[in-house]
Amino acid sequence: MKIYINGQVFELSHLAAPINITSALKATLPDSQQQQSFALALNGDFIGREDYCTTFIQSNDSIDVLFPIVGG
């Protein structure tokens, strides 16, 4: 399965289907980013953190992970 995270393509064929958002993030994001606060959109729709385990992705889905920027 091929998905896009922040525009970068990832191949998830090593994961057993169905794949939820939590599994996709664990397979693609570094541990340091997984520990940070972020917002997430799946195909343009905001998904709350409480729904990551129950929201399943399909091939060619696009996930946008938005990290806060600190500064002034």
PDB file of C-alpha atoms in Angstrom:
ATOM      1  CA  MET A   1       0.000   0.000   0.000  1.00  0.00           C
ATOM      2  CA  LYS A   2       1.299   3.437  -0.933  1.00  0.00           C
ATOM      3  CA  ILE A   3       0.329   6.508   1.113  1.00  0.00           C
ATOM      4  CA  TYR A   4       1.500  10.097   1.278  1.00  0.00           C
ATOM      5  CA  ILE A   5       2.534  11.861   4.470  1.00  0.00           C
ATOM      6  CA  ASN A   6       3.213  15.580   4.099  1.00  0.00           C
ATOM      7  CA  GLY A   7       3.632  14.978   0.369  1.00  0.00           C
ATOM      8  CA  GLN A   8       6.257  12.239   0.772  1.00  0.00           C
ATOM      9  CA  VAL A   9       5.390   8.765  -0.504  1.00  0.00           C
ATOM     10  CA  PHE A  10       5.638   5.779   1.854  1.00  0.00           C
ATOM     11  CA  GLU A  11       5.210   2.112   1.006  1.00  0.00           C
ATOM     12  CA  LEU A  12       3.455   0.192   3.797  1.00  0.00           C
ATOM     13  CA  SER A  13       3.299  -3.254   2.204  1.00  0.00           C
ATOM     14  CA  HIS A  14       5.107  -4.704   5.244  1.00  0.00           C
ATOM     15  CA  LEU A  15       2.102  -3.905   7.478  1.00  0.00           C
ATOM     16  CA  ALA A  16      -0.910  -6.191   7.647  1.00  0.00           C
ATOM     17  CA  ALA A  17      -4.175  -4.683   6.407  1.00  0.00           C
ATOM     18  CA  PRO A  18      -6.293  -3.026   7.552  1.00  0.00           C
ATOM     19  CA  ILE A  19      -3.920  -0.245   8.582  1.00  0.00           C
ATOM     20  CA  ASN A  20      -5.086   2.443  10.983  1.00  0.00           C
ATOM     21  CA  ILE A  21      -3.564   5.895  11.399  1.00  0.00           C
ATOM     22  CA  THR A  22      -1.686   4.886  14.556  1.00  0.00           C
ATOM     23  CA  SER A  23       0.090   2.041  12.744  1.00  0.00           C
ATOM     24  CA  ALA A  24       0.923   4.235   9.756  1.00  0.00           C
ATOM     25  CA  LEU A  25       2.442   6.933  11.973  1.00  0.00           C
ATOM     26  CA  LYS A  26       4.490   4.402  13.962  1.00  0.00           C
ATOM     27  CA  ALA A  27       5.863   2.999  10.697  1.00  0.00           C
ATOM     28  CA  THR A  28       6.738   6.358   9.142  1.00  0.00           C
ATOM     29  CA  LEU A  29       7.425   9.055  11.751  1.00  0.00           C
ATOM     30  CA  PRO A  30      10.567   9.165  13.881  1.00  0.00           C
ATOM     31  CA  ASP A  31       9.964   8.550  17.607  1.00  0.00           C
ATOM     32  CA  SER A  32      10.805  12.176  18.387  1.00  0.00           C
ATOM     33  CA  GLN A  33       7.986  13.414  16.145  1.00  0.00           C
ATOM     34  CA  GLN A  34       5.528  10.843  17.492  1.00  0.00           C
ATOM     35  CA  GLN A  35       6.033  12.308  20.993  1.00  0.00           C
ATOM     36  CA  GLN A  36       5.299  15.887  19.881  1.00  0.00           C
ATOM     37  CA  SER A  37       1.910  17.542  19.753  1.00  0.00           C
ATOM     38  CA  PHE A  38       0.491  17.739  16.260  1.00  0.00           C
ATOM     39  CA  ALA A  39      -2.727  17.992  14.293  1.00  0.00           C
ATOM     40  CA  LEU A  40      -3.558  15.492  11.579  1.00  0.00           C
ATOM     41  CA  ALA A  41      -5.714  15.559   8.471  1.00  0.00           C
ATOM     42  CA  LEU A  42      -6.595  12.535   6.343  1.00  0.00           C
ATOM     43  CA  ASN A  43      -7.421  13.517   2.766  1.00  0.00           C
ATOM     44  CA  GLY A  44      -8.088  17.058   3.997  1.00  0.00           C
ATOM     45  CA  ASP A  45     -10.358  16.097   6.912  1.00  0.00           C
ATOM     46  CA  PHE A  46      -9.198  16.712  10.497  1.00  0.00           C
ATOM     47  CA  ILE A  47      -8.966  13.520  12.579  1.00  0.00           C
ATOM     48  CA  GLY A  48      -8.841  13.759  16.369  1.00  0.00           C
ATOM     49  CA  ARG A  49      -6.143  11.778  18.214  1.00  0.00           C
ATOM     50  CA  GLU A  50      -8.822   9.662  19.917  1.00  0.00           C
ATOM     51  CA  ASP A  51      -9.883   8.378  16.467  1.00  0.00           C
ATOM     52  CA  TYR A  52      -6.445   7.312  15.142  1.00  0.00           C
ATOM     53  CA  CYS A  53      -6.915   3.658  16.176  1.00  0.00           C
ATOM     54  CA  THR A  54     -10.338   3.382  14.552  1.00  0.00           C
ATOM     55  CA  THR A  55      -9.634   5.336  11.356  1.00  0.00           C
ATOM     56  CA  PHE A  56      -8.290   3.096   8.599  1.00  0.00           C
ATOM     57  CA  ILE A  57      -6.325   4.244   5.581  1.00  0.00           C
ATOM     58  CA  GLN A  58      -6.484   3.132   1.968  1.00  0.00           C
ATOM     59  CA  SER A  59      -3.874   3.069  -0.769  1.00  0.00           C
ATOM     60  CA  ASN A  60      -3.055   6.567  -2.106  1.00  0.00           C
ATOM     61  CA  ASP A  61      -4.507   8.320   0.958  1.00  0.00           C
ATOM     62  CA  SER A  62      -2.841  11.559   1.961  1.00  0.00           C
ATOM     63  CA  ILE A  63      -2.029  12.362   5.589  1.00  0.00           C
ATOM     64  CA  ASP A  64      -0.950  15.850   6.630  1.00  0.00           C
ATOM     65  CA  VAL A  65       0.815  16.028   9.991  1.00  0.00           C
ATOM     66  CA  LEU A  66       1.004  19.617  11.241  1.00  0.00           C
ATOM     67  CA  PHE A  67       3.468  20.454  13.996  1.00  0.00           C
ATOM     68  CA  PRO A  68       3.150  23.774  15.883  1.00  0.00           C
ATOM     69  CA  ILE A  69       5.798  26.398  15.186  1.00  0.00           C
ATOM     70  CA  VAL A  70       7.044  28.313  18.189  1.00  0.00           C
ATOM     71  CA  GLY A  71       8.450  31.787  17.865  1.00  0.00           C
ATOM     72  CA  GLY A  72       7.539  35.340  17.370  1.00  0.00           C
TER      73      GLY A  72
END
